[in-house]
CSV table of C-alpha atoms in Angstrom, one decimal:
chain,number,residue,atom,x,y,z
A,1169,UNK,CA,145.5,124.3,69.4
A,1170,UNK,CA,144.4,127.4,71.3
A,1171,UNK,CA,143.2,125.7,74.6
A,1172,UNK,CA,146.1,124.5,75.7
A,1173,UNK,CA,148.2,127.2,74.5
A,1174,UNK,CA,146.9,130.3,76.1
A,1175,UNK,CA,147.4,129.5,79.9
A,1176,UNK,CA,151.0,129.2,79.3
A,1177,UNK,CA,151.4,132.8,78.5
A,1178,UNK,CA,153.0,134.7,81.2
A,1179,UNK,CA,150.2,137.2,83.1
A,1180,UNK,CA,150.5,140.6,82.3
A,1181,UNK,CA,151.7,139.4,78.8
A,1182,UNK,CA,149.7,141.4,76.4
A,1183,UNK,CA,151.6,141.6,73.2
A,1184,UNK,CA,149.7,139.7,70.2
A,1185,UNK,CA,150.7,136.5,69.3
A,1186,UNK,CA,149.8,135.2,66.2
A,1187,UNK,CA,150.8,131.4,64.9
A,1188,UNK,CA,149.2,130.2,61.4
A,1189,UNK,CA,149.4,126.3,61.1
A,1190,UNK,CA,149.2,125.2,57.6
A,1191,UNK,CA,149.7,121.7,56.5
A,1192,UNK,CA,151.8,121.3,53.4
A,1193,UNK,CA,152.4,117.1,53.4
A,1194,UNK,CA,150.3,115.0,55.7
A,1195,UNK,CA,149.6,111.2,55.9
A,1196,UNK,CA,146.0,110.7,54.5
A,1197,UNK,CA,145.7,108.4,57.1
A,1198,UNK,CA,146.0,110.6,61.0
A,1199,UNK,CA,144.5,113.8,61.5
A,1200,UNK,CA,147.1,116.6,61.2
A,1201,UNK,CA,145.6,118.1,64.5
A,1202,UNK,CA,148.3,116.7,66.8
A,1203,UNK,CA,151.0,117.6,64.5
A,1204,UNK,CA,149.8,121.1,64.4
A,1205,UNK,CA,149.6,121.3,68.6
A,1206,UNK,CA,153.2,120.4,68.5
A,1207,UNK,CA,154.5,122.2,66.0
A,1208,UNK,CA,152.9,125.3,67.6
A,1209,UNK,CA,154.5,124.6,71.1
A,1210,UNK,CA,157.6,124.1,69.4
A,1211,UNK,CA,157.5,127.6,67.7
A,1212,UNK,CA,156.3,129.2,70.2
A,1213,UNK,CA,159.1,127.5,73.0
A,1214,UNK,CA,162.2,129.0,70.5
A,1215,UNK,CA,160.7,132.3,69.8
A,1216,UNK,CA,161.7,133.7,73.0
A,1217,UNK,CA,158.0,134.9,74.2
A,1218,UNK,CA,157.3,134.1,77.6
A,1219,UNK,CA,155.6,131.0,76.9
A,1220,UNK,CA,155.6,128.7,79.6
A,1221,UNK,CA,155.6,125.4,77.9
A,1222,UNK,CA,156.6,123.6,75.9
A,1223,UNK,CA,152.9,121.0,75.4
A,1224,UNK,CA,153.3,117.9,74.0
A,1225,UNK,CA,149.8,116.2,72.4
A,1226,UNK,CA,148.4,112.9,71.9
A,1227,UNK,CA,145.2,111.4,70.6
A,1228,UNK,CA,144.4,107.9,72.3
A,1229,UNK,CA,141.6,105.2,70.9
A,1230,UNK,CA,140.5,102.3,72.7
A,1231,UNK,CA,139.8,99.0,71.3
A,1232,UNK,CA,138.8,95.9,73.4
A,1233,UNK,CA,141.6,93.8,71.5
A,1234,UNK,CA,144.2,96.0,71.3
A,1235,UNK,CA,143.7,98.4,74.3
A,1236,UNK,CA,144.7,102.0,74.2
A,1237,UNK,CA,145.8,103.2,70.9
A,1238,UNK,CA,148.5,106.2,70.3
A,1239,UNK,CA,147.6,108.5,67.2
A,1240,UNK,CA,145.5,105.8,65.6
A,1241,UNK,CA,144.4,106.0,62.0
A,1242,UNK,CA,141.0,107.0,60.7
A,1243,UNK,CA,140.5,103.1,60.1
A,1244,UNK,CA,141.3,102.4,63.6
A,1245,UNK,CA,138.9,105.1,64.8
A,1246,UNK,CA,136.4,103.7,63.3
A,1247,UNK,CA,136.7,100.7,65.3
A,1248,UNK,CA,137.6,102.5,68.4
A,1249,UNK,CA,135.5,102.8,71.5
A,1250,UNK,CA,137.2,106.2,72.1
A,1251,UNK,CA,138.9,109.4,70.2
A,1252,UNK,CA,140.2,111.4,72.8
A,1253,UNK,CA,143.1,114.2,72.4
A,1254,UNK,CA,145.1,115.1,75.5
A,1255,UNK,CA,147.4,118.1,75.6
A,1256,UNK,CA,149.7,118.7,78.4
A,1257,UNK,CA,153.1,119.8,79.9
A,1258,UNK,CA,155.8,117.8,81.4
A,1259,UNK,CA,153.9,118.1,85.2
A,1260,UNK,CA,150.1,118.3,83.9
A,1261,UNK,CA,147.4,117.6,81.6
A,1262,UNK,CA,146.1,121.1,80.6
A,1263,UNK,CA,143.2,120.3,78.2
A,1264,UNK,CA,141.4,116.6,77.3
A,1265,UNK,CA,138.7,116.9,74.7
A,1266,UNK,CA,136.6,113.1,73.9
A,1267,UNK,CA,134.2,111.1,72.6
A,1268,UNK,CA,133.4,107.7,74.0
A,1269,UNK,CA,131.1,104.9,73.5
A,1270,UNK,CA,130.3,103.5,77.3
A,1271,UNK,CA,133.9,103.5,78.5
A,1272,UNK,CA,134.1,103.2,82.7
A,1273,UNK,CA,136.0,105.9,84.6
A,1274,UNK,CA,138.9,103.6,84.6
A,1275,UNK,CA,139.1,103.3,81.6
A,1276,UNK,CA,138.9,106.9,80.6
A,1277,UNK,CA,141.4,108.1,83.3
A,1278,UNK,CA,143.7,105.4,82.1
A,1279,UNK,CA,143.8,107.1,78.3
A,1280,UNK,CA,144.2,110.3,79.9
A,1281,UNK,CA,147.6,109.3,81.9
A,1282,UNK,CA,148.5,107.1,79.2
A,1283,UNK,CA,148.2,109.8,76.6
A,1284,UNK,CA,150.3,112.0,79.2
A,1285,UNK,CA,152.9,109.6,79.6
A,1286,UNK,CA,153.2,109.1,76.0
A,1287,UNK,CA,153.5,112.8,75.3
A,1288,UNK,CA,156.4,113.3,77.4
A,1289,UNK,CA,158.9,112.1,74.8
A,1290,UNK,CA,157.6,115.2,72.4
A,1291,UNK,CA,158.3,117.6,75.5
A,1292,UNK,CA,161.4,116.4,76.0
A,1293,UNK,CA,162.3,117.0,72.2
A,1294,UNK,CA,160.8,120.3,71.9
A,1295,UNK,CA,163.1,121.1,75.4
A,1296,UNK,CA,165.8,119.7,73.6
A,1297,UNK,CA,165.5,122.1,70.3
A,1298,UNK,CA,164.8,125.1,72.6
A,1299,UNK,CA,167.7,124.8,74.1
A,1300,UNK,CA,169.3,124.5,71.2
A,1301,UNK,CA,168.2,126.7,69.1
A,1302,UNK,CA,166.1,129.1,70.9
A,1303,UNK,CA,166.1,132.9,71.1
A,1304,UNK,CA,166.6,134.4,74.3
A,1305,UNK,CA,163.3,134.9,76.2
A,1306,UNK,CA,162.1,138.4,76.3
A,1307,UNK,CA,159.5,139.7,79.3
């Protein structure tokens, strides 16, 4: 969670910020790391702290039969040639973490682009939440 969030704090912002993510309920078939990243981004976006987010996040799998899979289940990942987590803002990819089984460079780049495109709905939703419920920004 920290890697895509940390660079988005304003330069010179030295206050301690702590975000604690606790899974209260989850789909046992999907890793809760992506919802935790999105929840962290939403919390920071409405907090008023000098945060230049929000971010979105997506996990991408890949199979020859189905192509790219958005936020695949554990069962889908078992058959996948790719397990990639991508986090980014509206304009840029901030983090890519992956494990792959002999995919081409084009397939890997395609996965990053697919994830960035798919996370835009989340970025937009968090922006709308911040506009409606966010506190005034403090610097």
